[in-house]
Every structure is written in C-alpha cells, then in structure tokens.
PDB file of C-alpha atoms in Angstrom:
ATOM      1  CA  UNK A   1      -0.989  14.651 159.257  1.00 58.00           C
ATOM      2  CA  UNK A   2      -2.215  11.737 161.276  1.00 72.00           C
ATOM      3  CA  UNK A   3      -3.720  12.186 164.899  1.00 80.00           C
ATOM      4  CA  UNK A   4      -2.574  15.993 164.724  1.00 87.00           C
ATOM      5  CA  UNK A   5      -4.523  17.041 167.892  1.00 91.00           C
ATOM      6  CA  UNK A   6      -3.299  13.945 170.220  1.00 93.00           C
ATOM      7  CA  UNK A   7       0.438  14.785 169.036  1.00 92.00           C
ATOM      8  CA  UNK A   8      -0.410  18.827 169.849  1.00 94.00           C
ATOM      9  CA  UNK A   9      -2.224  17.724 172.842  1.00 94.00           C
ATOM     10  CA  UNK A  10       0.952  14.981 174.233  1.00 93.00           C
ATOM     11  CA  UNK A  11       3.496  18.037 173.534  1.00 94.00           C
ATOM     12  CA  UNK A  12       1.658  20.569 175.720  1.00 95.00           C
ATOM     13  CA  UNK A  13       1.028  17.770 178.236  1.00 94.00           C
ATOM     14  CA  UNK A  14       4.541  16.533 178.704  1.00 93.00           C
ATOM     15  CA  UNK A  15       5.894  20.613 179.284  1.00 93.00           C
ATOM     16  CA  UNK A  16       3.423  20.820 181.344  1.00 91.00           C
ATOM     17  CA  UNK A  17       4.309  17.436 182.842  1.00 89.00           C
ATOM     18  CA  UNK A  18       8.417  19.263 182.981  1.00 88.00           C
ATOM     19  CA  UNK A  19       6.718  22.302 184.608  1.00 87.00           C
ATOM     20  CA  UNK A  20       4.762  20.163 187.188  1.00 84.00           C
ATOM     21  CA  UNK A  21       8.348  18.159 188.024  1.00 81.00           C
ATOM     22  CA  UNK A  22      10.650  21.122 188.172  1.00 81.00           C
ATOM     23  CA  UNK A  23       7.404  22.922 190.590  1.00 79.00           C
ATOM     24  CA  UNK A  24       7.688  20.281 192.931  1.00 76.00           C
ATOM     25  CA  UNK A  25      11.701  20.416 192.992  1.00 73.00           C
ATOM     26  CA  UNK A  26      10.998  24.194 193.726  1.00 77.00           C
ATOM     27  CA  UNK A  27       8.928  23.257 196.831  1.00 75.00           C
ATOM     28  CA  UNK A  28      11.396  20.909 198.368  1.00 70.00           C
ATOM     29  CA  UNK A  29      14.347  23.429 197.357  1.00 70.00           C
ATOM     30  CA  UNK A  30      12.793  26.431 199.233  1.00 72.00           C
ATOM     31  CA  UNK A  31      11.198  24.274 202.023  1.00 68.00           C
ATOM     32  CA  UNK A  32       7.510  25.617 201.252  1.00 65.00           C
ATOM     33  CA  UNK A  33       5.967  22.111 201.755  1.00 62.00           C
ATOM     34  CA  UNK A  34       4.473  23.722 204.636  1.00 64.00           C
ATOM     35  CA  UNK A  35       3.349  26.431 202.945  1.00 66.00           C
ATOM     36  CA  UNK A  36      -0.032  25.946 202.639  1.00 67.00           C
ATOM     37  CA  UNK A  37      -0.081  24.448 206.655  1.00 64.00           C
ATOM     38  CA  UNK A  38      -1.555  20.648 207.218  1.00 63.00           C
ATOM     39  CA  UNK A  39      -5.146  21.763 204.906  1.00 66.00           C
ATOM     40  CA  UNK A  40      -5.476  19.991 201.335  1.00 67.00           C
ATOM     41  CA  UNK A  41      -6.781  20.648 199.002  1.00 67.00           C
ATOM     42  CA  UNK A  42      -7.585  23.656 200.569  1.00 67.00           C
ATOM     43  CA  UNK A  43      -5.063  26.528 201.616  1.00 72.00           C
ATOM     44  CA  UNK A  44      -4.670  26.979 205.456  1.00 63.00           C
ATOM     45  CA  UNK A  45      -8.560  26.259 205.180  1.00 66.00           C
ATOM     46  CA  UNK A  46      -8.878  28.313 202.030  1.00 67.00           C
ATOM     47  CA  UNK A  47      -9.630  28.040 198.321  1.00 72.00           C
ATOM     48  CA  UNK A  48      -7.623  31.878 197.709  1.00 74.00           C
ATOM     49  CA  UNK A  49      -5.485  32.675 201.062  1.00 72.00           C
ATOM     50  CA  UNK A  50      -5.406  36.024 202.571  1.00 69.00           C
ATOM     51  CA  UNK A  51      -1.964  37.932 201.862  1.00 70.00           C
ATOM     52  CA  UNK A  52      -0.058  34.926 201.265  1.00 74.00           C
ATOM     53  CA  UNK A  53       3.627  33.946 201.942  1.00 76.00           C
ATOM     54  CA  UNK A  54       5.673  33.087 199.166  1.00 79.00           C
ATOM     55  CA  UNK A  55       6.120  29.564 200.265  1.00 77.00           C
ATOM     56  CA  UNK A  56       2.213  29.779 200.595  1.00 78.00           C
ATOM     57  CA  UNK A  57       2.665  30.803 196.655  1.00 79.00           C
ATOM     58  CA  UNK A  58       4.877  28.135 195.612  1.00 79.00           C
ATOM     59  CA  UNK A  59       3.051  25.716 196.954  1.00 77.00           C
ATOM     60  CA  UNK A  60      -0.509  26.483 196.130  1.00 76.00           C
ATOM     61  CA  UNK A  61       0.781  26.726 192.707  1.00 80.00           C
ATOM     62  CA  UNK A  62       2.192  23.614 192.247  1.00 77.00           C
ATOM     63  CA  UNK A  63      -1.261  22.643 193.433  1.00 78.00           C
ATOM     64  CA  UNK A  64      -2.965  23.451 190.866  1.00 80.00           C
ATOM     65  CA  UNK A  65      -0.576  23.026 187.988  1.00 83.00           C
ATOM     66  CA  UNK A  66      -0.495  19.135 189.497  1.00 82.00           C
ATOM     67  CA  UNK A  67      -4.246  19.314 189.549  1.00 84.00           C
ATOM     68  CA  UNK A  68      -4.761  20.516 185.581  1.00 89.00           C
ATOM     69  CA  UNK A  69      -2.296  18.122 184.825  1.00 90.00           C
ATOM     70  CA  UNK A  70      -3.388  15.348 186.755  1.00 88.00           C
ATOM     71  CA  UNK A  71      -6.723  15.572 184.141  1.00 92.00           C
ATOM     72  CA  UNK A  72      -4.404  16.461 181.014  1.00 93.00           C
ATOM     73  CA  UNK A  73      -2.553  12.962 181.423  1.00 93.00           C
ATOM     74  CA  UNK A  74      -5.673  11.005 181.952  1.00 93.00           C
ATOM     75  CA  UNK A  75      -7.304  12.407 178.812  1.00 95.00           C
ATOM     76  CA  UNK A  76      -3.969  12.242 176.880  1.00 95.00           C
ATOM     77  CA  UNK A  77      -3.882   8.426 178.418  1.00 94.00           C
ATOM     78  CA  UNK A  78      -7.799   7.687 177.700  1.00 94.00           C
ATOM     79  CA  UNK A  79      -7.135   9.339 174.177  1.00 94.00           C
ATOM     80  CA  UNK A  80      -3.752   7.485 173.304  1.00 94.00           C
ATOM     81  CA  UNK A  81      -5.740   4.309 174.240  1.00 93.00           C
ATOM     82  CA  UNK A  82      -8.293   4.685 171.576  1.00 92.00           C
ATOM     83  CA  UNK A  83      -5.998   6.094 169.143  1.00 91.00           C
ATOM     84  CA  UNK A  84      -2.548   4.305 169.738  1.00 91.00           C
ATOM     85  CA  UNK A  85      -4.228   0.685 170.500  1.00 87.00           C
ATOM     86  CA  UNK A  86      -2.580  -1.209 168.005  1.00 87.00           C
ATOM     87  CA  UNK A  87       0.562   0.107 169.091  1.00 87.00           C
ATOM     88  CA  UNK A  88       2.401  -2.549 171.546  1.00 87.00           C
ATOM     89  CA  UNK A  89       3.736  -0.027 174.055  1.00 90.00           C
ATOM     90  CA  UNK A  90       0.733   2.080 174.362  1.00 92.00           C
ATOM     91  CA  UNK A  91      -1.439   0.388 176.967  1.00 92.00           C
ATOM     92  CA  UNK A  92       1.598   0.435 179.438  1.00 92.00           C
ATOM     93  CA  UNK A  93       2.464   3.697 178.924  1.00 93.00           C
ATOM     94  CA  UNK A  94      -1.057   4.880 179.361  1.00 93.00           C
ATOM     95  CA  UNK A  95      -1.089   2.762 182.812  1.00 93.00           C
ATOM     96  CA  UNK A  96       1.997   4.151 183.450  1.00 92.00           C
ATOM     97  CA  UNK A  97       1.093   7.652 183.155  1.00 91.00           C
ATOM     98  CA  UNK A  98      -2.400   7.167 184.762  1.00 90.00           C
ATOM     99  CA  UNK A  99      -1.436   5.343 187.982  1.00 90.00           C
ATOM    100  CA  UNK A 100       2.115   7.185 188.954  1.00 86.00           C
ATOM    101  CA  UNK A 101       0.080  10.773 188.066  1.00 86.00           C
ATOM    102  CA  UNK A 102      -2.715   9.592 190.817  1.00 84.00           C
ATOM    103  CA  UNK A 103       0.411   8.146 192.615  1.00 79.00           C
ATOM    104  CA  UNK A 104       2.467  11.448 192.782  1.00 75.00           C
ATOM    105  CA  UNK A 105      -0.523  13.126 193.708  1.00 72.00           C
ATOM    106  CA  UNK A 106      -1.974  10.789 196.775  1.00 70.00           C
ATOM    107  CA  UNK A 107       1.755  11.289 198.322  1.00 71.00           C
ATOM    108  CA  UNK A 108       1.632  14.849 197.581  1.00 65.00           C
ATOM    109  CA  UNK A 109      -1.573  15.364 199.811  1.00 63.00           C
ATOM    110  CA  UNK A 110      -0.654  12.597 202.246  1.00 59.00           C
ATOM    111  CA  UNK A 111       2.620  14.558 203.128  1.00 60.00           C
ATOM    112  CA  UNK A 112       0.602  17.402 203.897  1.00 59.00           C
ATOM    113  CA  UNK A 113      -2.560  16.248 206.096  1.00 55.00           C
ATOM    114  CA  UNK A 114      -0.309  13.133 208.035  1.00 53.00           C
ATOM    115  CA  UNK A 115       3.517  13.998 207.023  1.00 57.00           C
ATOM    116  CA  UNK A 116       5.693  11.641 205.677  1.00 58.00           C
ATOM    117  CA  UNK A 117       9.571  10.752 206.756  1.00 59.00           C
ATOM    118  CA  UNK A 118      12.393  11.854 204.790  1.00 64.00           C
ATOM    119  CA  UNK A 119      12.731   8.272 202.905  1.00 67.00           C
ATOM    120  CA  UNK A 120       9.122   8.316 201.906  1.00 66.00           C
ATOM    121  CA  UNK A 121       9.179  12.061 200.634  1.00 67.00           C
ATOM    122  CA  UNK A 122      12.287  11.187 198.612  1.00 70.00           C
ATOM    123  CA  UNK A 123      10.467   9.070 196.810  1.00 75.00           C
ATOM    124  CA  UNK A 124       8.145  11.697 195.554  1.00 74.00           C
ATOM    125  CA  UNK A 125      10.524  13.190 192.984  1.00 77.00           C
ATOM    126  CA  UNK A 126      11.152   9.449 191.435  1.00 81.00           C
ATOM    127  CA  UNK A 127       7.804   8.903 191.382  1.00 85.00           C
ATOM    128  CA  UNK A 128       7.015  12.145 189.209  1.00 84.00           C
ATOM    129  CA  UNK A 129      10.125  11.344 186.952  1.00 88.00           C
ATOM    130  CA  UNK A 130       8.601   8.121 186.202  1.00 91.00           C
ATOM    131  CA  UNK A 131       5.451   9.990 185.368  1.00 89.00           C
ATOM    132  CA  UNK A 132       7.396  12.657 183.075  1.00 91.00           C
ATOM    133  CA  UNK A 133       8.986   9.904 180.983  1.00 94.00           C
ATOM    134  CA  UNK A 134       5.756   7.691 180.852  1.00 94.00           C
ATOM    135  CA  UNK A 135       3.671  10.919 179.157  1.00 93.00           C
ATOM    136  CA  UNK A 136       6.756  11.475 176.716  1.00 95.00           C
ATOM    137  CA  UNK A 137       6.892   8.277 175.763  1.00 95.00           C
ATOM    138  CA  UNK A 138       3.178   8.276 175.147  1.00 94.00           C
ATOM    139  CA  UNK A 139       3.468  11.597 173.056  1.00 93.00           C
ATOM    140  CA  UNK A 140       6.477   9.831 170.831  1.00 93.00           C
ATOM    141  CA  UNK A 141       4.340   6.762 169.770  1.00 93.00           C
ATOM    142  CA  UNK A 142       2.020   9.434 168.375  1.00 92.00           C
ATOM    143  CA  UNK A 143       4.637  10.951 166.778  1.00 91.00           C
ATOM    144  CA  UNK A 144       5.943   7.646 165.691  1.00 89.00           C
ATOM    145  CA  UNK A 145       2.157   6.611 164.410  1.00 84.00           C
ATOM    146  CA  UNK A 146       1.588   6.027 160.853  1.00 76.00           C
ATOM    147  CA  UNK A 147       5.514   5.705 159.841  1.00 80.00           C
ATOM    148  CA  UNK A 148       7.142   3.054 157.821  1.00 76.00           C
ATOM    149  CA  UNK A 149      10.652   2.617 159.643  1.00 81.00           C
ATOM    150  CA  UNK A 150       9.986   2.703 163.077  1.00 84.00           C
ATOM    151  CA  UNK A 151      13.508   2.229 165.780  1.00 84.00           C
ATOM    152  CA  UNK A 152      13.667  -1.311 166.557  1.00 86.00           C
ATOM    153  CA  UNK A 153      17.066  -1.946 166.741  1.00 90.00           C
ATOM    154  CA  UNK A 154      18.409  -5.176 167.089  1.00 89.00           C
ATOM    155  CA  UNK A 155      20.780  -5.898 169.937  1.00 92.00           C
ATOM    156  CA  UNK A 156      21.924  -8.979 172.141  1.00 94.00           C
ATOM    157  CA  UNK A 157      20.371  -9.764 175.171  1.00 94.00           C
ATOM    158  CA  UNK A 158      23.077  -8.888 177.527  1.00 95.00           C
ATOM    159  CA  UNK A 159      23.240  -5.235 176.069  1.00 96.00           C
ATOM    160  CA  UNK A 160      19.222  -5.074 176.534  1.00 95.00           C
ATOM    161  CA  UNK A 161      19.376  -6.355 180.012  1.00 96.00           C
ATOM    162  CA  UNK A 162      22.566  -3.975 180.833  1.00 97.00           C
ATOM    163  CA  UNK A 163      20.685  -1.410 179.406  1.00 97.00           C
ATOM    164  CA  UNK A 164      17.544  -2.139 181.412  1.00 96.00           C
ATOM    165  CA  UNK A 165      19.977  -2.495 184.677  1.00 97.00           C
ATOM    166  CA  UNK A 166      21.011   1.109 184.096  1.00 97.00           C
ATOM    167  CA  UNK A 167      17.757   2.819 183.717  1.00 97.00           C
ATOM    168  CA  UNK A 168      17.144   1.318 187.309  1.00 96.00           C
ATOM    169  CA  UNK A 169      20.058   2.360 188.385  1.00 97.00           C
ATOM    170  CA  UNK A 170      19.382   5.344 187.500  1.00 95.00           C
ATOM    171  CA  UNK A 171      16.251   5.824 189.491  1.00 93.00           C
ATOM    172  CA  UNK A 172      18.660   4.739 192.435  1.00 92.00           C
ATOM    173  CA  UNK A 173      20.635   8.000 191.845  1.00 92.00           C
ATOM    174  CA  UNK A 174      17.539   9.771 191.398  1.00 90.00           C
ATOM    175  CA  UNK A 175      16.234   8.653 194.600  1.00 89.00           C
ATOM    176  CA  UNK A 176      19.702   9.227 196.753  1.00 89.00           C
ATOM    177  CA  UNK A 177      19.678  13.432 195.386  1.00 86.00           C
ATOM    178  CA  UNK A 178      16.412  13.418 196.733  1.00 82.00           C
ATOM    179  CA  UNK A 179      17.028  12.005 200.235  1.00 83.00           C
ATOM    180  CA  UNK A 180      20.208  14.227 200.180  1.00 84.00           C
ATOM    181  CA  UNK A 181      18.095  17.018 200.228  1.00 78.00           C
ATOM    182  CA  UNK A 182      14.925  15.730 203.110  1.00 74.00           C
ATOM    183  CA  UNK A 183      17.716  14.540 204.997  1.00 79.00           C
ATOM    184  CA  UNK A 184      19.419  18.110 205.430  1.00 77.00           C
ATOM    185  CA  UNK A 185      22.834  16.912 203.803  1.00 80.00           C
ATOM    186  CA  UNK A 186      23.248  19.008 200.748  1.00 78.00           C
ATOM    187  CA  UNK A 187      25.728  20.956 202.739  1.00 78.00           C
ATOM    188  CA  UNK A 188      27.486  18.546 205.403  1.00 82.00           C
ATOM    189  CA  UNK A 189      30.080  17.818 202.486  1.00 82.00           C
ATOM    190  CA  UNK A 190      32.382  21.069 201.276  1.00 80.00           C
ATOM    191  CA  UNK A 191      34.720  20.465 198.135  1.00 76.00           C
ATOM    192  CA  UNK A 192      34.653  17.752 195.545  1.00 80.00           C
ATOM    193  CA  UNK A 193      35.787  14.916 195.034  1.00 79.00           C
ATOM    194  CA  UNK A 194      36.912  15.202 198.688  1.00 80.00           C
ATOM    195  CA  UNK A 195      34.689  15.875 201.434  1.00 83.00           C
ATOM    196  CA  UNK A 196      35.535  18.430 204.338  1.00 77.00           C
ATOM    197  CA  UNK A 197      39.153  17.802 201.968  1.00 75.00           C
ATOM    198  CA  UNK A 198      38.763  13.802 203.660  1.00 78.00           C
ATOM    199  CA  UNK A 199      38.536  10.801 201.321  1.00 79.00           C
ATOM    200  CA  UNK A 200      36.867   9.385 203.759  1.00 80.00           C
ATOM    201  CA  UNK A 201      35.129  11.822 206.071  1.00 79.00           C
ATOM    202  CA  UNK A 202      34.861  11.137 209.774  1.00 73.00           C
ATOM    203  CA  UNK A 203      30.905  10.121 210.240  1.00 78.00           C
ATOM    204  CA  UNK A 204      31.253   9.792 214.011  1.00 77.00           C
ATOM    205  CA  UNK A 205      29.742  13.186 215.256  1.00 74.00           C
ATOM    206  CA  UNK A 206      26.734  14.376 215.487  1.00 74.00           C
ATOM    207  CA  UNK A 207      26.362  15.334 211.401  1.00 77.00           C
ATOM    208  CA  UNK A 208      27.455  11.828 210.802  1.00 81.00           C
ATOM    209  CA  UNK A 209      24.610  10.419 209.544  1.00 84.00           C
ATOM    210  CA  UNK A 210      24.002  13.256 207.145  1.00 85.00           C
ATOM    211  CA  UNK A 211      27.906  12.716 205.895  1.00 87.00           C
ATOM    212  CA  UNK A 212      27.177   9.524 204.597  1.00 86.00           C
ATOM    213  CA  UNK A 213      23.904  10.073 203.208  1.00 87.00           C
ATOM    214  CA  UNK A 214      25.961  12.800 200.800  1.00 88.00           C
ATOM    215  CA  UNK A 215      28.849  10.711 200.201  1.00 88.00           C
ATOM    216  CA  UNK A 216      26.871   7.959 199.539  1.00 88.00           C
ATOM    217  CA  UNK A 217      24.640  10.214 197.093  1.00 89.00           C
ATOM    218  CA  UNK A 218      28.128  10.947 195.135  1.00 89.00           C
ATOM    219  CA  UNK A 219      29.507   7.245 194.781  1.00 91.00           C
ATOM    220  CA  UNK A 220      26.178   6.783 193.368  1.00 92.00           C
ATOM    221  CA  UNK A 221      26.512   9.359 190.758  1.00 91.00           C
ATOM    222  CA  UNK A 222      30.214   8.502 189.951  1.00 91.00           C
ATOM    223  CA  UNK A 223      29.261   4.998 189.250  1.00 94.00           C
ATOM    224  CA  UNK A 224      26.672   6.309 187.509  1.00 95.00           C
ATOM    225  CA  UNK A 225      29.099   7.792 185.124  1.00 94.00           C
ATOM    226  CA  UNK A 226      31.536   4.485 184.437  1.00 96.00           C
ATOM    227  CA  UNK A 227      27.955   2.636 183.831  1.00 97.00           C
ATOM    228  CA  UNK A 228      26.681   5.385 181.089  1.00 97.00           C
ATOM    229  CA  UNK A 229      30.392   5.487 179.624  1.00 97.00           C
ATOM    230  CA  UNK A 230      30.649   1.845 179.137  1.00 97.00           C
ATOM    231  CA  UNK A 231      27.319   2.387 177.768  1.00 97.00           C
ATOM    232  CA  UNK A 232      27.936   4.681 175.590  1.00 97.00           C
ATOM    233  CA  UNK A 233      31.668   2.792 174.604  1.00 97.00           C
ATOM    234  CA  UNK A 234      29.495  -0.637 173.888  1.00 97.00           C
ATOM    235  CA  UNK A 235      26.844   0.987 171.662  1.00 96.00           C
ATOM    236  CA  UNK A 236      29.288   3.149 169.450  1.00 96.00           C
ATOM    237  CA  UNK A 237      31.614  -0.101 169.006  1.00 95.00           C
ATOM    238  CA  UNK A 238      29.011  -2.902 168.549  1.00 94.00           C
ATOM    239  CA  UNK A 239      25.548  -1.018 167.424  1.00 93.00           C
ATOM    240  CA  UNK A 240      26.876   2.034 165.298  1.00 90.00           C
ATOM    241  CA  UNK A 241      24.349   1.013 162.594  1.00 90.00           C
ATOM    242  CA  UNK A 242      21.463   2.300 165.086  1.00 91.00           C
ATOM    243  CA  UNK A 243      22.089   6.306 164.685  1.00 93.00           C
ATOM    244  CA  UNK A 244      19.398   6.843 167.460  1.00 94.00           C
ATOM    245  CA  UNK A 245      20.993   4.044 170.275  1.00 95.00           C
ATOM    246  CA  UNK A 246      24.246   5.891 169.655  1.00 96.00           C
ATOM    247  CA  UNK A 247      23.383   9.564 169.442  1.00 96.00           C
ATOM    248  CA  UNK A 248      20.792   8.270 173.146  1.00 96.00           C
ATOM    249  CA  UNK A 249      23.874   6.765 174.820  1.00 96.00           C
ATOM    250  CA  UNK A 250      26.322   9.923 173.834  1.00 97.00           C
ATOM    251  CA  UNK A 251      23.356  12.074 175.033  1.00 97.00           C
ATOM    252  CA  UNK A 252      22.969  10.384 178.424  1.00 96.00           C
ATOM    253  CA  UNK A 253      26.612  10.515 178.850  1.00 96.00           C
ATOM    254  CA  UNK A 254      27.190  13.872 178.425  1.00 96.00           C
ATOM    255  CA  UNK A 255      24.091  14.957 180.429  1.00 94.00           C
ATOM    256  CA  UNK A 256      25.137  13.028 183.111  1.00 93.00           C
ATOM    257  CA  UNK A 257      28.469  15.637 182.998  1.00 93.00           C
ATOM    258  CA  UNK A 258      26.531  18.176 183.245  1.00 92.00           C
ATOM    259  CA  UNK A 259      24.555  16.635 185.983  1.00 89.00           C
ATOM    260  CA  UNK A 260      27.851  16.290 188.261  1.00 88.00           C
ATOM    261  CA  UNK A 261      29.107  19.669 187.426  1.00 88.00           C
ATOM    262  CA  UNK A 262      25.589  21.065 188.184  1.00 86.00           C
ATOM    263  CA  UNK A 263      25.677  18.974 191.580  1.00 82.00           C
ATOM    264  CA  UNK A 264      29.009  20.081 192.314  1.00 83.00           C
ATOM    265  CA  UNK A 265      28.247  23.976 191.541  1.00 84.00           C
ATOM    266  CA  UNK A 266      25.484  23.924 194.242  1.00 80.00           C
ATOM    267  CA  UNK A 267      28.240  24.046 196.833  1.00 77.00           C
ATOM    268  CA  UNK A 268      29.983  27.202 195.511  1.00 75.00           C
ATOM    269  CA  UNK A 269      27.341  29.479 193.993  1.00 68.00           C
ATOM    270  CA  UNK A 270      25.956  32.341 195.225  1.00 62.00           C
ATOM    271  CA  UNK A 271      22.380  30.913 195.083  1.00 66.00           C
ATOM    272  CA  UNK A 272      20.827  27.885 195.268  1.00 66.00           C
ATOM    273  CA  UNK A 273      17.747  27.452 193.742  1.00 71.00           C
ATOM    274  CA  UNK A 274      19.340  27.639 190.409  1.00 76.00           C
ATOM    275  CA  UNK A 275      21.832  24.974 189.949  1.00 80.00           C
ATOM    276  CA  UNK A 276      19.559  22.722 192.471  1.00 78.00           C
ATOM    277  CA  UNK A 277      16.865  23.296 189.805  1.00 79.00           C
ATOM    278  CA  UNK A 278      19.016  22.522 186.775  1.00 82.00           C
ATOM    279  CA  UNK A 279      20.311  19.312 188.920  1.00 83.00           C
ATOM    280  CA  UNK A 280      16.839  17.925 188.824  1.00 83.00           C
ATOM    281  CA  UNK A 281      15.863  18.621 184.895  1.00 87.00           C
ATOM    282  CA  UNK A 282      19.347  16.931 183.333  1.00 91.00           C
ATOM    283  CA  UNK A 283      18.639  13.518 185.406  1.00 91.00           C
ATOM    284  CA  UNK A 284      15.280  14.171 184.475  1.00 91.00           C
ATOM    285  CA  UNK A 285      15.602  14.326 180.518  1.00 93.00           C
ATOM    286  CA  UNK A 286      18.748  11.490 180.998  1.00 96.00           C
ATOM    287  CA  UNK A 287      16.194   9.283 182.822  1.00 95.00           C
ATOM    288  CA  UNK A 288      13.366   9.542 180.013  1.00 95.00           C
ATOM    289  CA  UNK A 289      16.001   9.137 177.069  1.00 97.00           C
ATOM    290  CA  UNK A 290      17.225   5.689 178.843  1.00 97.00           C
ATOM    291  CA  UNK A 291      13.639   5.049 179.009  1.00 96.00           C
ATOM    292  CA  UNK A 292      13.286   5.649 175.218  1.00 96.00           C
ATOM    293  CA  UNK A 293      16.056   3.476 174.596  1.00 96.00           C
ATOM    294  CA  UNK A 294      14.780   0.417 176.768  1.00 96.00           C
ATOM    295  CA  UNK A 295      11.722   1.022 175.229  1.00 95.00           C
ATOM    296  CA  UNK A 296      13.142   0.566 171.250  1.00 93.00           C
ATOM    297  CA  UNK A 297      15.354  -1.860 172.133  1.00 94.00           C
ATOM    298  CA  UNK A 298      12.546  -4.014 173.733  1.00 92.00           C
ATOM    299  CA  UNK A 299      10.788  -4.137 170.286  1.00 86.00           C
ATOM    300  CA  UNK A 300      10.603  -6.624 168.449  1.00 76.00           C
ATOM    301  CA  UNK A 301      12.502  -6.208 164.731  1.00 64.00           C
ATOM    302  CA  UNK A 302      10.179  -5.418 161.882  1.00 56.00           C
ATOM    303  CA  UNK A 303      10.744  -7.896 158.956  1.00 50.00           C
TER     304      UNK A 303
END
C-alpha cells in the first residue's frame, strides 16, 4: 500500500487535531482560560503545579496536547511535502496547516501573558477549524495518492464560486458562536425561534448589546441553512452524476440540523458542556467537508 506510514501518521494527526479543537472549546466553555494565571508556557510559574484546580487541569492540558500537535502537523506537513509534491493541492495545504497551527498557538499564549478582547479571542476557534480541515485535507491526498479516478468533478463556474461563497460563509457563522460565547450572550436569549418570546427583542437595556450579538448569531445560522439547502437542491438536480458532491452537500445539510438543534438544546438542558461541545464538532466536520468539496471542485478534470 503506497505511503502507508504518512496515511497512519495524517489519521492519528487529524484526531488528534479534533481532540486539540474540541480541548480548546472545553476551555472557553468552562471559563478556565485563566486557569493556568497570566504564566506561559509555564503554569502559574510552573512546569507541574501544586494541587491544581480543575480549570488549572483543563487548561494545562490543552497545553500540551496543542504543543505535541503543534510538532505532529509540521512533520505530517514537512512529510506530505516530500511525499505528496506532485500533487497540486499539497503545498497549500501543508502551508495551511503549518502557519494557522503556529497561528492558533501565538494567540493562544498571547491571550494569556497580554489578554485579548472578546472579538480577537473569537477568532481563536476559526482559526483552529481552519487548521483541523487543512490537516484532513492533507491526510485525504495521501489517501487519494496512487489512484486512477481521482474526484474532479466538473461543474459551472457559478456553482464553484457559490460553493466557495458558502464555505466563507460558513466561517462567518463559525466566528458569530464564538463571540456569542466571549461576549457572555449564550443566555440573554430564552426560547427559539423567538427570543425572551419577542421577534424582535427589545436591545435597549443594559443586556442589549449581548441581545443582538445572540440574535444576530441565529440569523446567521438560519441563513446558513437556506444557503446549504439550495446547495444541496442545486447539486442533486444539476450534478447527480458526482456521487461524492451530492452525498457532501446532503451531509452538510443535515449536519447543519443537527447543529441548530444542538444550539437550541443548550438553552434547555440540564448541563452545558455537553451540547456546547457537540455544537462546536458538527460545524466543525460541516466546515472541513465544504472544504473538501471546494477543494475537488477546484480541480481541474482529468482527460
């Protein structure tokens, strides 16, 4: 089997890559940011802390799962290079995965030694599910090494660039959840569709601001929805020949149902951390799979 260790090597990276992601939505979700005080990369001064919180767990942790990792995706990058060269996409997925990893972990320590405001921390979970998608990707040219049929659909150029409009779209969403949560809104809104049983909630008081961040946050994901299902509705009626664009698109949709109801379920269940967690994997996995498909449909056809 051709380049058996990279493809062994990418698949161990990229869980690691989904552990990593889903660490750092555990931080933000429990507030333990702080947890290791204003010190990097030491703990409150210290390589192994004395009796340590649990915040001071869950964030040391994440720590050093970032910091393995941070090495795995440079080797898997440096390897992929050598191996993968003649490949078109590998180069900028190795870049990819190389600069957002140092990226993601630069903001990481920054927010700890100077602090960062709620907009720039936001961006910290977009900028590690850019990462995520860029190792996959990486790991599924390896996988895709050495075969005769290849995906490279072909597809008109105002489904590509619709397609490539949604994947940054998407990020958009991805960014709003996040600033829902540094901006202290995940709970200003109760019910849904409605909020505080309003259509359009009064913003005036002193919670105002945090209002509209949330209903903002859930227009976003509603359009979200009619984009994917028109999406999904345009591939199945004009591309059916491509199994893999339409199986992607009915994927994405679908996640992107689970998504809401996981969004919405935050509000009503008895704890938190799982739903909040589950949020941030489905837009996760939807965001890499629209990545997949920009990147096949991108390609040009094999004759």
């Amino acid at each position: 089997m051709k380049n058996t260790s990279l493809k062994i090597f990418g698949v161990l990276t990229s869980i690691g890559m989904l552990i990593v992601l889903l660490q750092g939505a555990l931080v933000t979700k429990t507030d333990s940011g702080d947890g290791c005080g204003a010190t990097w990369p030491l703990c409150f001064g210290q390589w192994f802390p004395d009796n340590p919180a649990v915040e001071t767990i869950i964030e040391y942790s994440h720590r050093a799962v970032s910091g393995l990792l941070g090495i795995m995706v440079i080797i898997l990058a440096i390897w992929s290079w050598k191996k993968l060269s003649h490949l078109r996409e590998t180069k900028f997925m190795a870049l990819m995965a190389v600069l957002f990893i140092i990226f993601q972990g630069f903001m990481g320590a920054g927010a700890v030694v100077w602090g960062h405001s709620d907009i720039v921390l936001a961006l910290h979970f977009g900028i590690s599910t850019i990462s995520f998608a860029s190792v996959v990707l990486l790991n599924v040219l390896a996988f895709e090494d050495g075969k005769v049929n290849i995906p490279a659909p072909v597809v008109t150029k105002p489904y590509r660039n619709y397609l490539i409009f949604v994947l940054i779209y998407t990020y958009a969403v991805i960014y709003t959840g996040a600033y829902v949560k540094h901006a202290d809104a995940t709970y200003v809104c109760s019910g849904f569709p409605l909020c505080n049983d309003q259509l359009i909630p009064d913003m005036s008081g002193s919670l105002g601001y945090q209002i509209g961040v949330h209903v903002a946050h859930r227009l976003f994901g509603i359009l979200l929805g009619v984009f994917l299902l028109v999406l999904m509705i345009w591939t199945i009626r004009r591309f059916h020949p491509s199994k893999i664009l339409v199986w992607s698109s009915v994927i994405t949709f679908l996640l992107l149902i689970v998504q809401i109801i996981a969004g919405v379920s935050i509000l009503s269940a008895n704890s938190y951390l799982p739903p909040a967690l589950f949020h941030a994997l489905t837009i996760t996995i939807l965001f890499t799979i629209l990545s997949y498909m920009v990147m096949i449909v991108t390609r040009k056809p094999v004759k």
